[in-house]
mmCIF file with all atom_site columns, C-alpha atoms in Angstrom:
data_model
loop_
_atom_site.group_PDB
_atom_site.id
_atom_site.type_symbol
_atom_site.label_atom_id
_atom_site.label_alt_id
_atom_site.label_comp_id
_atom_site.label_asym_id
_atom_site.label_entity_id
_atom_site.label_seq_id
_atom_site.pdbx_PDB_ins_code
_atom_site.Cartn_x
_atom_site.Cartn_y
_atom_site.Cartn_z
_atom_site.occupancy
_atom_site.B_iso_or_equiv
_atom_site.pdbx_formal_charge
_atom_site.auth_seq_id
_atom_site.auth_comp_id
_atom_site.auth_asym_id
_atom_site.auth_atom_id
_atom_site.pdbx_PDB_model_num
ATOM 1   C CA . UNK A 1 1   ? -1.999  -11.355 32.717 1.00 75.00 ? 1   UNK A CA 1
ATOM 2   C CA . UNK A 1 2   ? -3.561  -13.171 29.705 1.00 82.00 ? 2   UNK A CA 1
ATOM 3   C CA . UNK A 1 3   ? -1.874  -16.450 28.525 1.00 91.00 ? 3   UNK A CA 1
ATOM 4   C CA . UNK A 1 4   ? -2.644  -18.703 25.849 1.00 96.00 ? 4   UNK A CA 1
ATOM 5   C CA . UNK A 1 5   ? -0.863  -22.334 25.890 1.00 97.00 ? 5   UNK A CA 1
ATOM 6   C CA . UNK A 1 6   ? -0.683  -24.558 22.736 1.00 97.00 ? 6   UNK A CA 1
ATOM 7   C CA . UNK A 1 7   ? 0.656   -27.770 24.006 1.00 96.00 ? 7   UNK A CA 1
ATOM 8   C CA . UNK A 1 8   ? 1.214   -29.483 20.428 1.00 97.00 ? 8   UNK A CA 1
ATOM 9   C CA . UNK A 1 9   ? 3.740   -28.563 18.578 1.00 95.00 ? 9   UNK A CA 1
ATOM 10  C CA . UNK A 1 10  ? 2.786   -30.561 15.598 1.00 96.00 ? 10  UNK A CA 1
ATOM 11  C CA . UNK A 1 11  ? -0.106  -32.397 14.529 1.00 97.00 ? 11  UNK A CA 1
ATOM 12  C CA . UNK A 1 12  ? -0.618  -35.040 12.078 1.00 97.00 ? 12  UNK A CA 1
ATOM 13  C CA . UNK A 1 13  ? -3.910  -36.027 10.119 1.00 97.00 ? 13  UNK A CA 1
ATOM 14  C CA . UNK A 1 14  ? -5.106  -37.968 7.326  1.00 97.00 ? 14  UNK A CA 1
ATOM 15  C CA . UNK A 1 15  ? -6.947  -36.368 4.335  1.00 97.00 ? 15  UNK A CA 1
ATOM 16  C CA . UNK A 1 16  ? -10.512 -35.701 4.922  1.00 97.00 ? 16  UNK A CA 1
ATOM 17  C CA . UNK A 1 17  ? -10.734 -36.952 8.653  1.00 97.00 ? 17  UNK A CA 1
ATOM 18  C CA . UNK A 1 18  ? -11.418 -34.151 11.207 1.00 98.00 ? 18  UNK A CA 1
ATOM 19  C CA . UNK A 1 19  ? -8.790  -32.975 13.886 1.00 98.00 ? 19  UNK A CA 1
ATOM 20  C CA . UNK A 1 20  ? -8.809  -31.031 17.134 1.00 98.00 ? 20  UNK A CA 1
ATOM 21  C CA . UNK A 1 21  ? -6.117  -28.448 17.742 1.00 98.00 ? 21  UNK A CA 1
ATOM 22  C CA . UNK A 1 22  ? -5.637  -27.690 21.805 1.00 98.00 ? 22  UNK A CA 1
ATOM 23  C CA . UNK A 1 23  ? -5.727  -24.188 23.425 1.00 98.00 ? 23  UNK A CA 1
ATOM 24  C CA . UNK A 1 24  ? -6.219  -23.393 26.952 1.00 97.00 ? 24  UNK A CA 1
ATOM 25  C CA . UNK A 1 25  ? -6.014  -20.067 28.623 1.00 96.00 ? 25  UNK A CA 1
ATOM 26  C CA . UNK A 1 26  ? -5.747  -18.136 31.980 1.00 93.00 ? 26  UNK A CA 1
ATOM 27  C CA . UNK A 1 27  ? -7.358  -14.760 32.511 1.00 89.00 ? 27  UNK A CA 1
ATOM 28  C CA . UNK A 1 28  ? -8.716  -12.846 35.422 1.00 86.00 ? 28  UNK A CA 1
ATOM 29  C CA . UNK A 1 29  ? -11.134 -11.394 33.037 1.00 85.00 ? 29  UNK A CA 1
ATOM 30  C CA . UNK A 1 30  ? -14.753 -11.774 32.522 1.00 86.00 ? 30  UNK A CA 1
ATOM 31  C CA . UNK A 1 31  ? -14.985 -10.519 29.192 1.00 86.00 ? 31  UNK A CA 1
ATOM 32  C CA . UNK A 1 32  ? -12.479 -11.632 26.674 1.00 89.00 ? 32  UNK A CA 1
ATOM 33  C CA . UNK A 1 33  ? -12.448 -13.309 22.978 1.00 91.00 ? 33  UNK A CA 1
ATOM 34  C CA . UNK A 1 34  ? -10.655 -16.286 21.688 1.00 94.00 ? 34  UNK A CA 1
ATOM 35  C CA . UNK A 1 35  ? -9.530  -16.715 18.224 1.00 94.00 ? 35  UNK A CA 1
ATOM 36  C CA . UNK A 1 36  ? -8.255  -19.231 15.639 1.00 97.00 ? 36  UNK A CA 1
ATOM 37  C CA . UNK A 1 37  ? -5.710  -17.516 13.448 1.00 96.00 ? 37  UNK A CA 1
ATOM 38  C CA . UNK A 1 38  ? -4.378  -19.838 10.358 1.00 97.00 ? 38  UNK A CA 1
ATOM 39  C CA . UNK A 1 39  ? -0.703  -18.770 8.960  1.00 96.00 ? 39  UNK A CA 1
ATOM 40  C CA . UNK A 1 40  ? 0.446   -20.533 6.043  1.00 95.00 ? 40  UNK A CA 1
ATOM 41  C CA . UNK A 1 41  ? 3.738   -20.697 5.003  1.00 91.00 ? 41  UNK A CA 1
ATOM 42  C CA . UNK A 1 42  ? 3.029   -17.543 2.985  1.00 88.00 ? 42  UNK A CA 1
ATOM 43  C CA . UNK A 1 43  ? 3.264   -15.920 6.331  1.00 89.00 ? 43  UNK A CA 1
ATOM 44  C CA . UNK A 1 44  ? -0.128  -14.040 6.431  1.00 89.00 ? 44  UNK A CA 1
ATOM 45  C CA . UNK A 1 45  ? -2.436  -14.262 9.320  1.00 93.00 ? 45  UNK A CA 1
ATOM 46  C CA . UNK A 1 46  ? -5.471  -15.768 8.540  1.00 93.00 ? 46  UNK A CA 1
ATOM 47  C CA . UNK A 1 47  ? -8.999  -15.447 10.606 1.00 92.00 ? 47  UNK A CA 1
ATOM 48  C CA . UNK A 1 48  ? -10.629 -18.692 11.106 1.00 95.00 ? 48  UNK A CA 1
ATOM 49  C CA . UNK A 1 49  ? -13.365 -18.109 13.969 1.00 94.00 ? 49  UNK A CA 1
ATOM 50  C CA . UNK A 1 50  ? -14.083 -16.125 17.105 1.00 92.00 ? 50  UNK A CA 1
ATOM 51  C CA . UNK A 1 51  ? -15.607 -17.080 20.128 1.00 93.00 ? 51  UNK A CA 1
ATOM 52  C CA . UNK A 1 52  ? -16.490 -14.167 22.808 1.00 90.00 ? 52  UNK A CA 1
ATOM 53  C CA . UNK A 1 53  ? -16.743 -15.488 26.503 1.00 90.00 ? 53  UNK A CA 1
ATOM 54  C CA . UNK A 1 54  ? -20.308 -14.565 26.760 1.00 90.00 ? 54  UNK A CA 1
ATOM 55  C CA . UNK A 1 55  ? -21.220 -16.741 24.038 1.00 89.00 ? 55  UNK A CA 1
ATOM 56  C CA . UNK A 1 56  ? -23.438 -19.807 25.220 1.00 88.00 ? 56  UNK A CA 1
ATOM 57  C CA . UNK A 1 57  ? -22.758 -21.935 22.018 1.00 93.00 ? 57  UNK A CA 1
ATOM 58  C CA . UNK A 1 58  ? -20.185 -22.785 20.277 1.00 95.00 ? 58  UNK A CA 1
ATOM 59  C CA . UNK A 1 59  ? -18.250 -21.111 17.018 1.00 95.00 ? 59  UNK A CA 1
ATOM 60  C CA . UNK A 1 60  ? -18.518 -22.573 14.010 1.00 96.00 ? 60  UNK A CA 1
ATOM 61  C CA . UNK A 1 61  ? -17.490 -21.251 10.385 1.00 94.00 ? 61  UNK A CA 1
ATOM 62  C CA . UNK A 1 62  ? -17.940 -23.927 7.612  1.00 97.00 ? 62  UNK A CA 1
ATOM 63  C CA . UNK A 1 63  ? -15.314 -26.631 8.621  1.00 97.00 ? 63  UNK A CA 1
ATOM 64  C CA . UNK A 1 64  ? -14.426 -25.509 11.395 1.00 98.00 ? 64  UNK A CA 1
ATOM 65  C CA . UNK A 1 65  ? -16.106 -25.185 14.981 1.00 97.00 ? 65  UNK A CA 1
ATOM 66  C CA . UNK A 1 66  ? -14.728 -23.413 18.117 1.00 97.00 ? 66  UNK A CA 1
ATOM 67  C CA . UNK A 1 67  ? -15.214 -26.729 21.423 1.00 96.00 ? 67  UNK A CA 1
ATOM 68  C CA . UNK A 1 68  ? -15.312 -23.782 24.426 1.00 96.00 ? 68  UNK A CA 1
ATOM 69  C CA . UNK A 1 69  ? -15.388 -25.589 27.510 1.00 95.00 ? 69  UNK A CA 1
ATOM 70  C CA . UNK A 1 70  ? -15.256 -21.760 29.824 1.00 94.00 ? 70  UNK A CA 1
ATOM 71  C CA . UNK A 1 71  ? -14.880 -23.406 33.270 1.00 93.00 ? 71  UNK A CA 1
ATOM 72  C CA . UNK A 1 72  ? -11.665 -25.757 32.140 1.00 95.00 ? 72  UNK A CA 1
ATOM 73  C CA . UNK A 1 73  ? -10.598 -22.907 30.115 1.00 95.00 ? 73  UNK A CA 1
ATOM 74  C CA . UNK A 1 74  ? -10.062 -24.405 26.619 1.00 97.00 ? 74  UNK A CA 1
ATOM 75  C CA . UNK A 1 75  ? -10.989 -23.311 22.970 1.00 97.00 ? 75  UNK A CA 1
ATOM 76  C CA . UNK A 1 76  ? -9.941  -26.069 21.244 1.00 98.00 ? 76  UNK A CA 1
ATOM 77  C CA . UNK A 1 77  ? -10.287 -26.021 16.886 1.00 98.00 ? 77  UNK A CA 1
ATOM 78  C CA . UNK A 1 78  ? -11.888 -29.077 15.221 1.00 98.00 ? 78  UNK A CA 1
ATOM 79  C CA . UNK A 1 79  ? -11.147 -28.988 11.758 1.00 98.00 ? 79  UNK A CA 1
ATOM 80  C CA . UNK A 1 80  ? -13.860 -31.234 10.242 1.00 97.00 ? 80  UNK A CA 1
ATOM 81  C CA . UNK A 1 81  ? -12.654 -33.216 6.788  1.00 96.00 ? 81  UNK A CA 1
ATOM 82  C CA . UNK A 1 82  ? -9.766  -32.188 6.367  1.00 97.00 ? 82  UNK A CA 1
ATOM 83  C CA . UNK A 1 83  ? -7.713  -31.214 3.538  1.00 97.00 ? 83  UNK A CA 1
ATOM 84  C CA . UNK A 1 84  ? -4.242  -30.655 1.699  1.00 97.00 ? 84  UNK A CA 1
ATOM 85  C CA . UNK A 1 85  ? -4.715  -26.549 1.824  1.00 97.00 ? 85  UNK A CA 1
ATOM 86  C CA . UNK A 1 86  ? -5.005  -27.148 5.589  1.00 98.00 ? 86  UNK A CA 1
ATOM 87  C CA . UNK A 1 87  ? -1.541  -27.756 6.461  1.00 98.00 ? 87  UNK A CA 1
ATOM 88  C CA . UNK A 1 88  ? -0.425  -24.426 7.953  1.00 97.00 ? 88  UNK A CA 1
ATOM 89  C CA . UNK A 1 89  ? 0.297   -23.076 11.321 1.00 97.00 ? 89  UNK A CA 1
ATOM 90  C CA . UNK A 1 90  ? -2.245  -22.838 13.598 1.00 98.00 ? 90  UNK A CA 1
ATOM 91  C CA . UNK A 1 91  ? -2.701  -19.941 16.226 1.00 98.00 ? 91  UNK A CA 1
ATOM 92  C CA . UNK A 1 92  ? -5.064  -19.572 19.303 1.00 97.00 ? 92  UNK A CA 1
ATOM 93  C CA . UNK A 1 93  ? -5.207  -16.227 20.786 1.00 95.00 ? 93  UNK A CA 1
ATOM 94  C CA . UNK A 1 94  ? -7.241  -14.046 23.005 1.00 93.00 ? 94  UNK A CA 1
ATOM 95  C CA . UNK A 1 95  ? -8.268  -10.848 23.509 1.00 89.00 ? 95  UNK A CA 1
ATOM 96  C CA . UNK A 1 96  ? -9.314  -8.190  26.293 1.00 76.00 ? 96  UNK A CA 1
ATOM 97  C CA . UNK A 1 97  ? -12.780 -7.087  25.335 1.00 68.00 ? 97  UNK A CA 1
ATOM 98  C CA . UNK A 1 98  ? -12.373 -3.831  28.500 1.00 64.00 ? 98  UNK A CA 1
ATOM 99  C CA . UNK A 1 99  ? -10.260 -0.942  29.183 1.00 64.00 ? 99  UNK A CA 1
ATOM 100 C CA . UNK A 1 100 ? -8.213  1.140   26.891 1.00 65.00 ? 100 UNK A CA 1
ATOM 101 C CA . UNK A 1 101 ? -6.797  -2.025  25.420 1.00 68.00 ? 101 UNK A CA 1
ATOM 102 C CA . UNK A 1 102 ? -9.645  -3.316  22.868 1.00 71.00 ? 102 UNK A CA 1
ATOM 103 C CA . UNK A 1 103 ? -8.347  -5.697  20.401 1.00 80.00 ? 103 UNK A CA 1
ATOM 104 C CA . UNK A 1 104 ? -5.110  -6.491  21.621 1.00 86.00 ? 104 UNK A CA 1
ATOM 105 C CA . UNK A 1 105 ? -4.247  -10.176 21.368 1.00 91.00 ? 105 UNK A CA 1
ATOM 106 C CA . UNK A 1 106 ? -2.303  -12.274 23.099 1.00 93.00 ? 106 UNK A CA 1
ATOM 107 C CA . UNK A 1 107 ? -1.157  -15.354 21.072 1.00 96.00 ? 107 UNK A CA 1
ATOM 108 C CA . UNK A 1 108 ? 0.150   -18.928 21.946 1.00 97.00 ? 108 UNK A CA 1
ATOM 109 C CA . UNK A 1 109 ? 3.010   -20.632 20.557 1.00 96.00 ? 109 UNK A CA 1
ATOM 110 C CA . UNK A 1 110 ? 0.958   -22.064 17.881 1.00 97.00 ? 110 UNK A CA 1
ATOM 111 C CA . UNK A 1 111 ? 0.633   -25.725 16.650 1.00 98.00 ? 111 UNK A CA 1
ATOM 112 C CA . UNK A 1 112 ? 1.763   -26.687 12.989 1.00 97.00 ? 112 UNK A CA 1
ATOM 113 C CA . UNK A 1 113 ? -0.633  -29.142 11.086 1.00 98.00 ? 113 UNK A CA 1
ATOM 114 C CA . UNK A 1 114 ? 0.372   -31.155 8.449  1.00 98.00 ? 114 UNK A CA 1
ATOM 115 C CA . UNK A 1 115 ? -2.307  -32.980 6.352  1.00 98.00 ? 115 UNK A CA 1
ATOM 116 C CA . UNK A 1 116 ? -1.017  -36.089 4.820  1.00 96.00 ? 116 UNK A CA 1
ATOM 117 C CA . UNK A 1 117 ? -3.236  -37.198 1.170  1.00 94.00 ? 117 UNK A CA 1
ATOM 118 C CA . UNK B 2 1   ? -6.470  -2.999  -2.730 1.00 54.00 ? 1   UNK B CA 1
ATOM 119 C CA . UNK B 2 2   ? -9.205  -3.870  0.359  1.00 80.00 ? 2   UNK B CA 1
ATOM 120 C CA . UNK B 2 3   ? -6.960  -5.477  2.507  1.00 92.00 ? 3   UNK B CA 1
ATOM 121 C CA . UNK B 2 4   ? -4.173  -4.220  5.016  1.00 96.00 ? 4   UNK B CA 1
ATOM 122 C CA . UNK B 2 5   ? -0.870  -3.559  3.416  1.00 96.00 ? 5   UNK B CA 1
ATOM 123 C CA . UNK B 2 6   ? 2.422   -3.178  4.466  1.00 97.00 ? 6   UNK B CA 1
ATOM 124 C CA . UNK B 2 7   ? 5.514   -1.810  3.044  1.00 97.00 ? 7   UNK B CA 1
ATOM 125 C CA . UNK B 2 8   ? 8.159   -2.859  2.372  1.00 97.00 ? 8   UNK B CA 1
ATOM 126 C CA . UNK B 2 9   ? 7.548   -6.894  2.483  1.00 96.00 ? 9   UNK B CA 1
ATOM 127 C CA . UNK B 2 10  ? 11.444  -7.401  3.048  1.00 97.00 ? 10  UNK B CA 1
ATOM 128 C CA . UNK B 2 11  ? 14.061  -4.851  4.989  1.00 98.00 ? 11  UNK B CA 1
ATOM 129 C CA . UNK B 2 12  ? 17.677  -6.014  5.363  1.00 98.00 ? 12  UNK B CA 1
ATOM 130 C CA . UNK B 2 13  ? 19.765  -3.337  7.103  1.00 97.00 ? 13  UNK B CA 1
ATOM 131 C CA . UNK B 2 14  ? 22.874  -3.188  9.206  1.00 97.00 ? 14  UNK B CA 1
ATOM 132 C CA . UNK B 2 15  ? 23.331  -3.280  12.472 1.00 97.00 ? 15  UNK B CA 1
ATOM 133 C CA . UNK B 2 16  ? 22.851  0.313   14.151 1.00 97.00 ? 16  UNK B CA 1
ATOM 134 C CA . UNK B 2 17  ? 21.059  1.876   11.408 1.00 98.00 ? 17  UNK B CA 1
ATOM 135 C CA . UNK B 2 18  ? 17.450  3.179   11.668 1.00 98.00 ? 18  UNK B CA 1
ATOM 136 C CA . UNK B 2 19  ? 14.504  2.024   9.405  1.00 98.00 ? 19  UNK B CA 1
ATOM 137 C CA . UNK B 2 20  ? 10.673  2.957   9.220  1.00 98.00 ? 20  UNK B CA 1
ATOM 138 C CA . UNK B 2 21  ? 7.983   0.057   8.178  1.00 98.00 ? 21  UNK B CA 1
ATOM 139 C CA . UNK B 2 22  ? 4.792   1.305   7.026  1.00 98.00 ? 22  UNK B CA 1
ATOM 140 C CA . UNK B 2 23  ? 1.308   0.166   7.596  1.00 98.00 ? 23  UNK B CA 1
ATOM 141 C CA . UNK B 2 24  ? -1.646  0.844   5.425  1.00 97.00 ? 24  UNK B CA 1
ATOM 142 C CA . UNK B 2 25  ? -4.754  -0.572  7.023  1.00 96.00 ? 25  UNK B CA 1
ATOM 143 C CA . UNK B 2 26  ? -8.490  -1.527  5.450  1.00 95.00 ? 26  UNK B CA 1
ATOM 144 C CA . UNK B 2 27  ? -10.507 2.152   4.844  1.00 93.00 ? 27  UNK B CA 1
ATOM 145 C CA . UNK B 2 28  ? -12.386 3.158   7.673  1.00 91.00 ? 28  UNK B CA 1
ATOM 146 C CA . UNK B 2 29  ? -10.681 1.783   10.330 1.00 93.00 ? 29  UNK B CA 1
ATOM 147 C CA . UNK B 2 30  ? -9.867  3.153   13.717 1.00 92.00 ? 30  UNK B CA 1
ATOM 148 C CA . UNK B 2 31  ? -7.930  0.757   15.410 1.00 92.00 ? 31  UNK B CA 1
ATOM 149 C CA . UNK B 2 32  ? -4.464  -0.083  14.383 1.00 95.00 ? 32  UNK B CA 1
ATOM 150 C CA . UNK B 2 33  ? -2.306  -2.862  15.959 1.00 95.00 ? 33  UNK B CA 1
ATOM 151 C CA . UNK B 2 34  ? 1.483   -3.539  15.569 1.00 97.00 ? 34  UNK B CA 1
ATOM 152 C CA . UNK B 2 35  ? 2.879   -7.094  16.362 1.00 97.00 ? 35  UNK B CA 1
ATOM 153 C CA . UNK B 2 36  ? 6.158   -8.757  16.219 1.00 98.00 ? 36  UNK B CA 1
ATOM 154 C CA . UNK B 2 37  ? 6.467   -12.513 15.482 1.00 97.00 ? 37  UNK B CA 1
ATOM 155 C CA . UNK B 2 38  ? 9.628   -14.159 15.839 1.00 95.00 ? 38  UNK B CA 1
ATOM 156 C CA . UNK B 2 39  ? 11.221  -17.149 14.089 1.00 92.00 ? 39  UNK B CA 1
ATOM 157 C CA . UNK B 2 40  ? 8.897   -20.200 15.267 1.00 89.00 ? 40  UNK B CA 1
ATOM 158 C CA . UNK B 2 41  ? 6.612   -17.905 17.685 1.00 93.00 ? 41  UNK B CA 1
ATOM 159 C CA . UNK B 2 42  ? 3.827   -16.270 18.041 1.00 95.00 ? 42  UNK B CA 1
ATOM 160 C CA . UNK B 2 43  ? 3.248   -12.705 17.320 1.00 96.00 ? 43  UNK B CA 1
ATOM 161 C CA . UNK B 2 44  ? 3.522   -10.480 20.404 1.00 96.00 ? 44  UNK B CA 1
ATOM 162 C CA . UNK B 2 45  ? 1.911   -7.545  20.915 1.00 95.00 ? 45  UNK B CA 1
ATOM 163 C CA . UNK B 2 46  ? 3.784   -3.910  20.379 1.00 97.00 ? 46  UNK B CA 1
ATOM 164 C CA . UNK B 2 47  ? 1.490   -1.054  20.316 1.00 95.00 ? 47  UNK B CA 1
ATOM 165 C CA . UNK B 2 48  ? -2.069  -0.119  19.456 1.00 93.00 ? 48  UNK B CA 1
ATOM 166 C CA . UNK B 2 49  ? -3.885  3.283   17.939 1.00 93.00 ? 49  UNK B CA 1
ATOM 167 C CA . UNK B 2 50  ? -7.549  4.075   18.516 1.00 91.00 ? 50  UNK B CA 1
ATOM 168 C CA . UNK B 2 51  ? -7.412  6.882   15.635 1.00 91.00 ? 51  UNK B CA 1
ATOM 169 C CA . UNK B 2 52  ? -4.136  9.209   15.868 1.00 93.00 ? 52  UNK B CA 1
ATOM 170 C CA . UNK B 2 53  ? -3.365  8.282   19.421 1.00 90.00 ? 53  UNK B CA 1
ATOM 171 C CA . UNK B 2 54  ? -1.650  5.552   21.055 1.00 89.00 ? 54  UNK B CA 1
ATOM 172 C CA . UNK B 2 55  ? -4.089  3.836   23.312 1.00 86.00 ? 55  UNK B CA 1
ATOM 173 C CA . UNK B 2 56  ? -1.506  1.322   24.279 1.00 90.00 ? 56  UNK B CA 1
ATOM 174 C CA . UNK B 2 57  ? 2.434   1.132   23.960 1.00 93.00 ? 57  UNK B CA 1
ATOM 175 C CA . UNK B 2 58  ? 3.072   -1.346  26.728 1.00 91.00 ? 58  UNK B CA 1
ATOM 176 C CA . UNK B 2 59  ? 4.756   -4.171  24.300 1.00 94.00 ? 59  UNK B CA 1
ATOM 177 C CA . UNK B 2 60  ? 7.104   -1.718  22.630 1.00 96.00 ? 60  UNK B CA 1
ATOM 178 C CA . UNK B 2 61  ? 10.570  -3.223  24.222 1.00 96.00 ? 61  UNK B CA 1
ATOM 179 C CA . UNK B 2 62  ? 12.422  -0.064  24.497 1.00 95.00 ? 62  UNK B CA 1
ATOM 180 C CA . UNK B 2 63  ? 12.868  3.608   23.543 1.00 96.00 ? 63  UNK B CA 1
ATOM 181 C CA . UNK B 2 64  ? 14.466  2.443   20.248 1.00 97.00 ? 64  UNK B CA 1
ATOM 182 C CA . UNK B 2 65  ? 10.628  1.504   19.166 1.00 98.00 ? 65  UNK B CA 1
ATOM 183 C CA . UNK B 2 66  ? 8.286   4.224   18.007 1.00 96.00 ? 66  UNK B CA 1
ATOM 184 C CA . UNK B 2 67  ? 5.441   4.425   16.595 1.00 97.00 ? 67  UNK B CA 1
ATOM 185 C CA . UNK B 2 68  ? 2.972   7.226   14.853 1.00 97.00 ? 68  UNK B CA 1
ATOM 186 C CA . UNK B 2 69  ? -0.546  7.413   12.681 1.00 96.00 ? 69  UNK B CA 1
ATOM 187 C CA . UNK B 2 70  ? -0.670  11.110  12.345 1.00 95.00 ? 70  UNK B CA 1
ATOM 188 C CA . UNK B 2 71  ? -3.913  11.313  10.792 1.00 93.00 ? 71  UNK B CA 1
ATOM 189 C CA . UNK B 2 72  ? -5.414  8.134   12.208 1.00 91.00 ? 72  UNK B CA 1
ATOM 190 C CA . UNK B 2 73  ? -4.826  6.186   8.765  1.00 94.00 ? 73  UNK B CA 1
ATOM 191 C CA . UNK B 2 74  ? -1.271  5.027   7.879  1.00 97.00 ? 74  UNK B CA 1
ATOM 192 C CA . UNK B 2 75  ? 1.104   3.799   10.471 1.00 98.00 ? 75  UNK B CA 1
ATOM 193 C CA . UNK B 2 76  ? 4.624   3.913   10.837 1.00 98.00 ? 76  UNK B CA 1
ATOM 194 C CA . UNK B 2 77  ? 6.985   1.714   12.909 1.00 98.00 ? 77  UNK B CA 1
ATOM 195 C CA . UNK B 2 78  ? 10.463  3.413   13.610 1.00 98.00 ? 78  UNK B CA 1
ATOM 196 C CA . UNK B 2 79  ? 13.433  1.312   14.989 1.00 98.00 ? 79  UNK B CA 1
ATOM 197 C CA . UNK B 2 80  ? 16.393  3.251   16.078 1.00 98.00 ? 80  UNK B CA 1
ATOM 198 C CA . UNK B 2 81  ? 19.655  2.141   16.163 1.00 98.00 ? 81  UNK B CA 1
ATOM 199 C CA . UNK B 2 82  ? 18.796  -1.332  15.224 1.00 98.00 ? 82  UNK B CA 1
ATOM 200 C CA . UNK B 2 83  ? 20.107  -4.380  16.806 1.00 97.00 ? 83  UNK B CA 1
ATOM 201 C CA . UNK B 2 84  ? 20.148  -8.206  15.393 1.00 97.00 ? 84  UNK B CA 1
ATOM 202 C CA . UNK B 2 85  ? 17.659  -9.331  17.665 1.00 96.00 ? 85  UNK B CA 1
ATOM 203 C CA . UNK B 2 86  ? 15.273  -6.976  15.941 1.00 97.00 ? 86  UNK B CA 1
ATOM 204 C CA . UNK B 2 87  ? 15.061  -9.373  13.012 1.00 97.00 ? 87  UNK B CA 1
ATOM 205 C CA . UNK B 2 88  ? 11.512  -10.459 13.530 1.00 97.00 ? 88  UNK B CA 1
ATOM 206 C CA . UNK B 2 89  ? 8.335   -10.184 11.180 1.00 97.00 ? 89  UNK B CA 1
ATOM 207 C CA . UNK B 2 90  ? 6.353   -7.315  11.933 1.00 98.00 ? 90  UNK B CA 1
ATOM 208 C CA . UNK B 2 91  ? 3.152   -7.641  11.318 1.00 97.00 ? 91  UNK B CA 1
ATOM 209 C CA . UNK B 2 92  ? 0.123   -4.888  11.244 1.00 97.00 ? 92  UNK B CA 1
ATOM 210 C CA . UNK B 2 93  ? -3.571  -5.391  11.794 1.00 95.00 ? 93  UNK B CA 1
ATOM 211 C CA . UNK B 2 94  ? -6.849  -3.219  11.606 1.00 94.00 ? 94  UNK B CA 1
ATOM 212 C CA . UNK B 2 95  ? -10.370 -3.468  13.040 1.00 91.00 ? 95  UNK B CA 1
ATOM 213 C CA . UNK B 2 96  ? -13.380 -1.030  12.713 1.00 89.00 ? 96  UNK B CA 1
ATOM 214 C CA . UNK B 2 97  ? -13.173 0.073   16.079 1.00 80.00 ? 97  UNK B CA 1
ATOM 215 C CA . UNK B 2 98  ? -13.357 -0.557  19.805 1.00 70.00 ? 98  UNK B CA 1
ATOM 216 C CA . UNK B 2 99  ? -16.859 -2.411  19.530 1.00 70.00 ? 99  UNK B CA 1
ATOM 217 C CA . UNK B 2 100 ? -15.326 -4.632  16.643 1.00 72.00 ? 100 UNK B CA 1
ATOM 218 C CA . UNK B 2 101 ? -12.954 -6.419  18.356 1.00 66.00 ? 101 UNK B CA 1
ATOM 219 C CA . UNK B 2 102 ? -13.725 -9.581  16.663 1.00 74.00 ? 102 UNK B CA 1
ATOM 220 C CA . UNK B 2 103 ? -12.848 -8.348  13.638 1.00 80.00 ? 103 UNK B CA 1
ATOM 221 C CA . UNK B 2 104 ? -9.261  -8.126  13.092 1.00 86.00 ? 104 UNK B CA 1
ATOM 222 C CA . UNK B 2 105 ? -7.337  -8.420  9.967  1.00 91.00 ? 105 UNK B CA 1
ATOM 223 C CA . UNK B 2 106 ? -3.469  -8.718  9.408  1.00 94.00 ? 106 UNK B CA 1
ATOM 224 C CA . UNK B 2 107 ? -1.726  -7.611  6.859  1.00 95.00 ? 107 UNK B CA 1
ATOM 225 C CA . UNK B 2 108 ? 1.473   -9.704  4.918  1.00 94.00 ? 108 UNK B CA 1
ATOM 226 C CA . UNK B 2 109 ? 3.509   -8.278  7.223  1.00 96.00 ? 109 UNK B CA 1
ATOM 227 C CA . UNK B 2 110 ? 7.646   -6.977  7.005  1.00 97.00 ? 110 UNK B CA 1
ATOM 228 C CA . UNK B 2 111 ? 10.746  -9.219  7.046  1.00 97.00 ? 111 UNK B CA 1
ATOM 229 C CA . UNK B 2 112 ? 13.072  -7.155  8.909  1.00 98.00 ? 112 UNK B CA 1
ATOM 230 C CA . UNK B 2 113 ? 16.682  -8.651  8.870  1.00 98.00 ? 113 UNK B CA 1
ATOM 231 C CA . UNK B 2 114 ? 19.655  -7.048  10.636 1.00 98.00 ? 114 UNK B CA 1
ATOM 232 C CA . UNK B 2 115 ? 22.780  -8.187  9.782  1.00 96.00 ? 115 UNK B CA 1
#
């Protein structure tokens, strides 16, 4: 079974500073994917970034980067130059990329990020 | 519209009633997923369709929950004899297919309240 753990219920950051949101995972699968989603107060899940388990380089998407440490089973999200609009709930998720359940996501509990001006 | 749509956006019902929640995926997406998100929690997987068939329904909590996708596009999640514990946001997501597992797009959700 897959499990995602986000140990930070809430994080605060000053505008324009960088922030790291922690995520650890547990799986016995060799092939999997790791995702980060943003969920603002409106409720919609917004895809931010993806890392495949066989990808050797850390994924980056604009101000978002994923610090993937496979041996430690961690997939932390780094947001650089925080903006007020980054205030939201952030979810780490894992997908199983084999068998009959392609893309089925397992989510963590989430971290609420608050960006202060 | 270009994105995943879900209707209704809000549904209030009484305990014991039957409800249907609809998901309209992105055109051409063969994979469709239903998740349930309780307040303050991460979404939990319910069921996955590949085309018209349910490839994985292991997340459905009990036999009061059922979902269909008869033509491989629109899906309906059906809940019989609703209970107060069914109150949650029901999210639908779609992706182009099995080899596109890194492209999963979510709809805005349906907020179900069971009184």
